[in-house]
Each structure stands twice: as C-alpha cells, then as structure tokens.
Coordinates of N, CA, C and O in Angstrom, one line a residue:
X539 N -30.9 35.1 -52.8 CA -30.6 35.4 -51.4 C -29.6 36.6 -51.4 O -28.7 36.6 -52.2
X540 N -29.8 37.5 -50.5 CA -28.9 38.6 -50.4 C -28.3 38.6 -49.0 O -28.7 37.9 -48.1
X541 N -27.3 39.5 -48.8 CA -26.7 39.6 -47.5 C -27.4 40.7 -46.7 O -26.7 41.4 -46.0
X542 N -28.6 40.7 -46.7 CA -29.4 41.7 -46.0 C -29.6 41.1 -44.6 O -29.6 39.9 -44.3
X543 N -29.8 42.0 -43.6 CA -30.1 41.5 -42.2 C -31.4 40.7 -42.2 O -32.1 40.6 -43.1
X544 N -31.6 40.1 -41.0 CA -32.8 39.3 -40.9 C -34.0 40.0 -41.2 O -34.2 41.2 -41.0
X545 N -34.9 39.2 -41.7 CA -36.2 39.8 -42.0 C -37.1 39.9 -40.7 O -36.6 39.4 -39.7
X546 N -38.2 40.4 -40.9 CA -39.1 40.6 -39.7 C -39.5 39.3 -39.1 O -39.8 39.2 -37.9
X547 N -39.5 38.2 -39.8 CA -40.1 37.0 -39.3 C -38.9 36.1 -38.7 O -39.2 35.0 -38.3
X548 N -37.7 36.6 -38.7 CA -36.6 35.9 -38.0 C -35.8 34.9 -38.8 O -35.1 34.1 -38.3
X549 N -35.9 35.0 -40.1 CA -35.2 34.1 -41.0 C -33.7 34.5 -41.0 O -33.4 35.7 -41.1
X550 N -32.8 33.5 -40.8 CA -31.4 33.9 -40.7 C -30.8 34.4 -42.1 O -31.3 33.9 -43.1
X551 N -29.8 35.2 -42.0 CA -29.2 35.7 -43.3 C -28.3 34.6 -43.8 O -27.9 33.7 -43.1
X552 N -27.9 34.7 -45.0 CA -26.9 33.7 -45.6 C -25.6 33.7 -44.8 O -25.0 32.6 -44.6
X553 N -25.1 34.8 -44.3 CA -23.9 34.8 -43.6 C -24.1 34.1 -42.2 O -23.2 33.3 -41.8
X554 N -25.2 34.3 -41.6 CA -25.5 33.6 -40.4 C -25.6 32.1 -40.6 O -25.1 31.2 -39.8
X555 N -26.2 31.7 -41.7 CA -26.2 30.3 -42.1 C -24.8 29.7 -42.3 O -24.5 28.6 -41.9
X556 N -24.0 30.4 -43.0 CA -22.6 30.0 -43.2 C -21.9 29.8 -41.9 O -21.2 28.8 -41.7
X557 N -22.0 30.7 -41.0 CA -21.4 30.6 -39.7 C -21.9 29.4 -38.9 O -21.1 28.6 -38.3
X558 N -23.2 29.1 -39.0 CA -23.8 28.0 -38.3 C -23.3 26.7 -38.9 O -22.9 25.7 -38.2
X559 N -23.2 26.6 -40.3 CA -22.6 25.4 -40.9 C -21.2 25.2 -40.5 O -20.8 24.1 -40.2
X560 N -20.4 26.3 -40.4 CA -19.0 26.2 -40.1 C -18.8 25.7 -38.6 O -18.0 24.8 -38.3
X561 N -19.7 26.2 -37.7 CA -19.6 25.7 -36.3 C -20.0 24.2 -36.2 O -19.4 23.5 -35.5
X562 N -21.0 23.9 -37.0 CA -21.5 22.5 -37.0 C -20.4 21.6 -37.5 O -20.1 20.5 -37.0
X563 N -19.7 22.0 -38.6 CA -18.5 21.2 -39.1 C -17.4 21.0 -38.1 O -16.9 19.9 -37.9
X564 N -17.1 22.1 -37.4 CA -16.1 22.0 -36.3 C -16.5 21.1 -35.2 O -15.7 20.2 -34.8
X565 N -17.7 21.2 -34.8 CA -18.2 20.3 -33.7 C -18.2 18.8 -34.2 O -17.8 17.9 -33.5
X566 N -18.6 18.6 -35.5 CA -18.6 17.2 -36.0 C -17.2 16.7 -36.1 O -16.9 15.5 -35.8
X567 N -16.2 17.5 -36.5 CA -14.8 17.1 -36.5 C -14.3 16.7 -35.2 O -13.6 15.7 -35.0
X568 N -14.7 17.5 -34.1 CA -14.2 17.2 -32.8 C -14.9 15.9 -32.3 O -14.2 15.0 -31.7
X569 N -16.1 15.7 -32.7 CA -16.8 14.4 -32.3 C -16.2 13.2 -32.9 O -15.9 12.2 -32.3
X570 N -15.8 13.3 -34.2 CA -15.2 12.2 -34.9 C -13.8 11.9 -34.3 O -13.5 10.8 -34.1
X571 N -13.1 13.0 -34.0 CA -11.7 12.7 -33.3 C -11.9 12.0 -32.0 O -11.1 11.1 -31.7
X572 N -12.9 12.4 -31.2 CA -13.1 11.8 -29.9 C -13.5 10.3 -30.1 O -13.0 9.4 -29.4
X573 N -14.4 10.0 -31.1 CA -14.8 8.6 -31.3 C -13.6 7.8 -31.9 O -13.4 6.6 -31.5
X574 N -12.8 8.4 -32.7 CA -11.6 7.7 -33.2 C -10.6 7.4 -32.1 O -10.1 6.3 -32.1
X575 N -10.5 8.3 -31.1 CA -9.6 8.0 -30.0 C -10.1 6.9 -29.1 O -9.4 6.0 -28.7
X576 N -11.5 6.8 -29.0 CA -12.0 5.7 -28.2 C -11.9 4.4 -28.9 O -11.8 3.3 -28.3
X577 N -11.9 4.4 -30.2 CA -11.8 3.2 -31.0 C -10.4 2.7 -31.2 O -10.2 1.5 -31.6
X578 N -9.4 3.5 -30.8 CA -8.0 3.1 -31.0 C -7.5 2.2 -29.8 O -7.0 2.7 -28.8
X579 N -7.7 1.0 -29.9 CA -7.4 0.0 -28.9 C -5.9 -0.1 -28.7 O -5.4 -0.2 -27.5
X580 N -5.1 0.0 -29.7 CA -3.7 0.0 -29.6 C -3.2 1.1 -28.7 O -2.3 0.9 -27.8
X581 N -3.7 2.3 -29.0 CA -3.2 3.5 -28.1 C -3.7 3.3 -26.7 O -2.9 3.6 -25.8
X582 N -4.9 2.8 -26.5 CA -5.3 2.6 -25.1 C -4.5 1.5 -24.4 O -4.2 1.7 -23.2
X583 N -4.1 0.5 -25.1 CA -3.2 -0.5 -24.5 C -1.9 0.0 -24.2 O -1.3 -0.3 -23.1
X584 N -1.3 0.9 -25.0 CA 0.0 1.5 -24.7 C -0.1 2.4 -23.5 O 0.7 2.4 -22.7
X585 N -1.2 3.2 -23.4 CA -1.4 4.0 -22.2 C -1.5 3.2 -21.0 O -0.9 3.5 -19.9
X586 N -2.3 2.1 -21.0 CA -2.4 1.3 -19.8 C -1.1 0.6 -19.5 O -0.8 0.5 -18.3
X587 N -0.3 0.2 -20.5 CA 1.0 -0.4 -20.2 C 1.9 0.6 -19.5 O 2.6 0.3 -18.6
X588 N 1.9 1.8 -20.0 CA 2.7 2.9 -19.4 C 2.3 3.1 -18.0 O 3.1 3.3 -17.1
X589 N 1.0 3.1 -17.7 CA 0.5 3.4 -16.4 C 0.9 2.2 -15.4 O 1.3 2.5 -14.3
X590 N 0.8 1.0 -15.9 CA 1.2 -0.2 -15.1 C 2.7 -0.1 -14.8 O 3.1 -0.4 -13.7
X591 N 3.5 0.2 -15.8 CA 4.9 0.3 -15.6 C 5.3 1.4 -14.6 O 6.1 1.1 -13.7
X592 N 4.6 2.5 -14.7 CA 4.9 3.6 -13.7 C 4.5 3.1 -12.3 O 5.2 3.4 -11.3
X593 N 3.3 2.5 -12.2 CA 2.8 2.0 -10.9 C 3.8 1.0 -10.3 O 4.1 1.0 -9.1
X594 N 4.3 0.1 -11.2 CA 5.2 -0.9 -10.7 C 6.5 -0.3 -10.3 O 7.1 -0.7 -9.2
X595 N 7.0 0.7 -11.0 CA 8.2 1.4 -10.6 C 8.1 2.1 -9.2 O 9.0 2.0 -8.4
X596 N 6.9 2.7 -9.0 CA 6.7 3.4 -7.8 C 6.6 2.4 -6.6 O 7.2 2.6 -5.6
X597 N 5.9 1.3 -6.9 CA 5.8 0.3 -5.8 C 7.2 -0.4 -5.5 O 7.5 -0.7 -4.4
X598 N 7.9 -0.6 -6.6 CA 9.3 -1.2 -6.4 C 10.1 -0.3 -5.6 O 10.8 -0.7 -4.7
X599 N 10.1 1.0 -5.8 CA 10.9 2.0 -5.1 C 10.4 2.0 -3.6 O 11.2 2.0 -2.7
X600 N 9.1 1.9 -3.4 CA 8.6 1.9 -2.0 C 9.0 0.7 -1.3 O 9.4 0.7 -0.1
X601 N 9.0 -0.5 -2.0 CA 9.4 -1.7 -1.3 C 10.9 -1.7 -1.0 O 11.3 -2.1 0.0
X602 N 11.6 -1.2 -2.0 CA 13.1 -1.1 -1.8 C 13.4 -0.2 -0.5 O 14.3 -0.5 0.3
X603 N 12.7 0.9 -0.4 CA 12.9 1.8 0.8 C 12.5 1.1 2.1 O 13.2 1.2 3.1
X604 N 11.4 0.3 2.0 CA 11.0 -0.4 3.2 C 12.1 -1.5 3.6 O 12.4 -1.7 4.7
X605 N 12.6 -2.2 2.5 CA 13.6 -3.2 2.8 C 14.8 -2.6 3.4 O 15.4 -3.2 4.3
X606 N 15.2 -1.5 2.8 CA 16.4 -0.8 3.4 C 16.2 -0.4 4.9 O 17.1 -0.6 5.7
X607 N 15.1 0.1 5.2 CA 14.8 0.5 6.6 C 14.8 -0.7 7.5 O 15.4 -0.7 8.6
X608 N 14.1 -1.8 7.0 CA 14.1 -3.0 7.9 C 15.5 -3.6 8.0 O 15.8 -4.2 9.0
X609 N 16.3 -3.6 6.9 CA 17.6 -4.1 7.0 C 18.5 -3.3 8.0 O 19.2 -3.9 8.8
X610 N 18.4 -2.0 7.9 CA 19.1 -1.2 8.9 C 18.7 -1.5 10.4 O 19.5 -1.7 11.2
X611 N 17.4 -1.7 10.5 CA 16.9 -2.0 11.9 C 17.4 -3.4 12.3 O 17.9 -3.5 13.5
X612 N 17.3 -4.3 11.4 CA 17.8 -5.7 11.7 C 19.3 -5.7 12.0 O 19.8 -6.4 13.0
X613 N 20.1 -4.9 11.3 CA 21.5 -4.9 11.5 C 21.8 -4.3 12.9 O 22.7 -4.7 13.6
X614 N 21.0 -3.3 13.2 CA 21.2 -2.6 14.6 C 20.9 -3.6 15.7 O 21.6 -3.7 16.6
X615 N 19.8 -4.4 15.5 CA 19.4 -5.4 16.5 C 20.5 -6.5 16.6 O 20.8 -6.9 17.7
X616 N 21.0 -6.9 15.5 CA 22.0 -8.0 15.5 C 23.3 -7.5 16.2 O 23.9 -8.2 17.0
X617 N 23.7 -6.3 15.9 CA 24.9 -5.8 16.5 C 24.8 -5.7 18.0 O 25.7 -5.9 18.7
X618 N 23.6 -5.3 18.4 CA 23.4 -5.1 19.9 C 23.3 -6.5 20.6 O 23.7 -6.6 21.8
X619 N 22.7 -7.5 20.0 CA 22.3 -8.7 20.8 C 23.0 -10.0 20.3 O 22.9 -11.0 21.0
X620 N 23.6 -10.0 19.2 CA 24.1 -11.2 18.7 C 25.6 -11.4 19.1 O 26.3 -10.4 19.2
X621 N 26.0 -12.7 19.1 CA 27.5 -12.9 19.4 C 28.3 -12.5 18.2 O 27.8 -12.4 17.1
X622 N 29.6 -12.3 18.4 CA 30.5 -11.8 17.3 C 30.5 -12.7 16.1 O 30.4 -12.1 15.0
X623 N 30.4 -14.0 16.1 CA 30.4 -14.8 14.8 C 29.2 -14.5 14.0 O 29.2 -14.5 12.8
X624 N 28.0 -14.3 14.7 CA 26.8 -14.0 13.9 C 26.9 -12.6 13.3 O 26.5 -12.5 12.1
X625 N 27.5 -11.7 14.0 CA 27.6 -10.3 13.4 C 28.5 -10.4 12.2 O 28.3 -9.8 11.2
X626 N 29.6 -11.2 12.3 CA 30.5 -11.3 11.2 C 29.8 -11.9 10.0 O 30.0 -11.5 8.8
X627 N 29.0 -13.0 10.2 CA 28.3 -13.6 9.1 C 27.3 -12.7 8.5 O 27.1 -12.6 7.2
X628 N 26.6 -11.9 9.3 CA 25.6 -10.9 8.8 C 26.3 -9.9 7.9 O 25.9 -9.5 6.9
X629 N 27.5 -9.5 8.4 CA 28.3 -8.5 7.7 C 28.7 -9.1 6.3 O 28.7 -8.4 5.3
X630 N 29.0 -10.3 6.3 CA 29.4 -11.0 5.0 C 28.2 -11.0 4.1 O 28.3 -10.7 2.9
X631 N 27.1 -11.4 4.6 CA 25.8 -11.5 3.8 C 25.5 -10.1 3.2 O 25.1 -9.9 2.1
X632 N 25.6 -9.1 4.1 CA 25.3 -7.7 3.7 C 26.3 -7.3 2.6 O 25.8 -6.6 1.6
X633 N 27.5 -7.7 2.6 CA 28.5 -7.3 1.6 C 28.1 -8.0 0.3 O 28.2 -7.3 -0.8
X634 N 27.7 -9.2 0.3 CA 27.3 -9.9 -0.9 C 26.1 -9.2 -1.5 O 26.0 -9.0 -2.7
X635 N 25.1 -8.9 -0.6 CA 23.9 -8.2 -1.1 C 24.2 -6.9 -1.7 O 23.7 -6.5 -2.8
X636 N 25.1 -6.1 -1.1 CA 25.5 -4.8 -1.7 C 26.2 -5.0 -3.1 O 26.0 -4.3 -4.0
X637 N 27.0 -6.1 -3.2 CA 27.7 -6.4 -4.4 C 26.8 -6.8 -5.5 O 27.0 -6.6 -6.7
X638 N 25.6 -7.4 -5.2 CA 24.6 -7.8 -6.2 C 23.3 -7.0 -6.1 O 22.2 -7.6 -6.2
X639 N 23.5 -5.8 -5.8 CA 22.3 -4.9 -5.5 C 21.3 -4.9 -6.7 O 20.1 -5.0 -6.5
X640 N 21.9 -4.8 -7.9 CA 21.0 -4.7 -9.1 C 20.2 -6.0 -9.3 O 19.0 -6.0 -9.6
X641 N 20.8 -7.1 -9.1 CA 20.1 -8.4 -9.2 C 19.0 -8.5 -8.1 O 17.9 -9.0 -8.4
X642 N 19.3 -8.1 -6.9 CA 18.3 -8.1 -5.9 C 17.1 -7.2 -6.2 O 15.9 -7.5 -6.0
X643 N 17.4 -6.0 -6.8 CA 16.3 -5.0 -7.1 C 15.5 -5.6 -8.3 O 14.3 -5.4 -8.3
X644 N 16.2 -6.2 -9.2 CA 15.4 -6.8 -10.4 C 14.5 -7.9 -9.9 O 13.3 -8.0 -10.3
X645 N 15.0 -8.7 -9.0 CA 14.2 -9.8 -8.4 C 13.0 -9.2 -7.6 O 11.9 -9.7 -7.8
X646 N 13.3 -8.2 -6.9 CA 12.2 -7.6 -6.1 C 11.2 -7.0 -7.0 O 9.9 -7.1 -6.8
X647 N 11.6 -6.3 -8.1 CA 10.7 -5.7 -9.1 C 9.9 -6.8 -9.8 O 8.7 -6.6 -10.0
X648 N 10.5 -7.9 -10.1 CA 9.8 -9.0 -10.7 C 8.7 -9.6 -9.8 O 7.6 -9.9 -10.2
X649 N 9.0 -9.7 -8.5 CA 8.0 -10.1 -7.5 C 6.8 -9.1 -7.5 O 5.7 -9.5 -7.5
X650 N 7.1 -7.9 -7.4 CA 6.1 -6.8 -7.4 C 5.2 -6.9 -8.6 O 4.0 -6.9 -8.5
X651 N 5.8 -7.0 -9.8 CA 5.0 -7.1 -11.0 C 4.2 -8.3 -11.0 O 3.0 -8.3 -11.4
X652 N 4.7 -9.4 -10.6 CA 4.0 -10.7 -10.5 C 2.8 -10.5 -9.6 O 1.6 -10.9 -10.0
X653 N 3.0 -9.9 -8.5 CA 1.9 -9.7 -7.5 C 0.8 -8.7 -8.1 O -0.4 -8.9 -7.9
X654 N 1.3 -7.7 -8.8 CA 0.3 -6.8 -9.4 C -0.5 -7.4 -10.5 O -1.8 -7.3 -10.6
X655 N 0.1 -8.2 -11.3 CA -0.6 -8.9 -12.4 C -1.6 -9.9 -11.8 O -2.8 -10.0 -12.2
X656 N -1.1 -10.6 -10.8 CA -2.0 -11.6 -10.1 C -3.2 -10.9 -9.5 O -4.3 -11.4 -9.6
X657 N -3.0 -9.8 -8.8 CA -4.0 -9.0 -8.2 C -5.0 -8.5 -9.2 O -6.2 -8.5 -9.0
X658 N -4.5 -8.0 -10.4 CA -5.4 -7.4 -11.4 C -6.3 -8.5 -12.0 O -7.3 -8.2 -12.6
X659 N -5.8 -9.7 -12.0 CA -6.6 -10.8 -12.6 C -7.6 -11.4 -11.6 O -8.3 -12.3 -11.9
X660 N -7.6 -10.9 -10.4 CA -8.6 -11.3 -9.4 C -8.2 -12.5 -8.5 O -9.0 -13.1 -7.8
X661 N -6.9 -12.9 -8.6 CA -6.5 -14.0 -7.7 C -6.2 -13.5 -6.3 O -5.8 -12.4 -6.1
X662 N -6.5 -14.3 -5.3 CA -6.3 -13.8 -3.9 C -5.5 -14.9 -3.2 O -5.7 -16.0 -3.2

C-alpha cells in the first residue's frame, strides 16, 4: 500500500483509512463513557439526593416566607380587634417563637421533607 491518492474505483487511501479508524475509536470511547455514566447507580443516587435536597430547601424557604406573611397579617388583625390581654399573650408567644426560630425552621423543614417523601411514594 502506498500513500497515493484514491484510485479511479474509489478505494480509500491508507491515510484516509487511518483517519476513519481514529474517528471510530473516538466515537467508541464517547459511547463507552456514556454507557458507564448510565450504569453508575451511585452517582445517579447522589445526583437525585442533591436535587431532592435543593427542592426541599426551596420549598422550606417558600413555606417560611408564607408563614412570616401570615404571622404579620394575624398580628395586625389581633392588634386591631383583640383585647389587651390577648395582645400581650400573642406578643409573648411571638417572642418565644423568635427566640427559638432555628428550632421552628428545622421542624418546618422536617415536615416539608416528610410530605415530599410521602408524595414521592404515592401516598395521598
């Protein structure tokens, strides 16, 4: 075999064959990597766990924002319509809630995660 250009009948040259073999090797390598990625259950589980954590964090933040808004609204209603002893008691409860904010947020996050897990398993 020589490095001459194609013959009249269209037979590829050795250089063209080498290039074709190299392209085929590259494609085969990419295919193997893709198949290995699909077979890596541990990596897929980590990705799914990270996605669920992120979703839970987003939903927890949204729930916390809604709770804050409803709490402000309830406080406004109580101040306008409730007798002074009730207002004082609500103020005391609000102070305790502010003092234990982290515990309340953790409890809220736990409830959200529980509901997400329950929903993902098909319970209604």
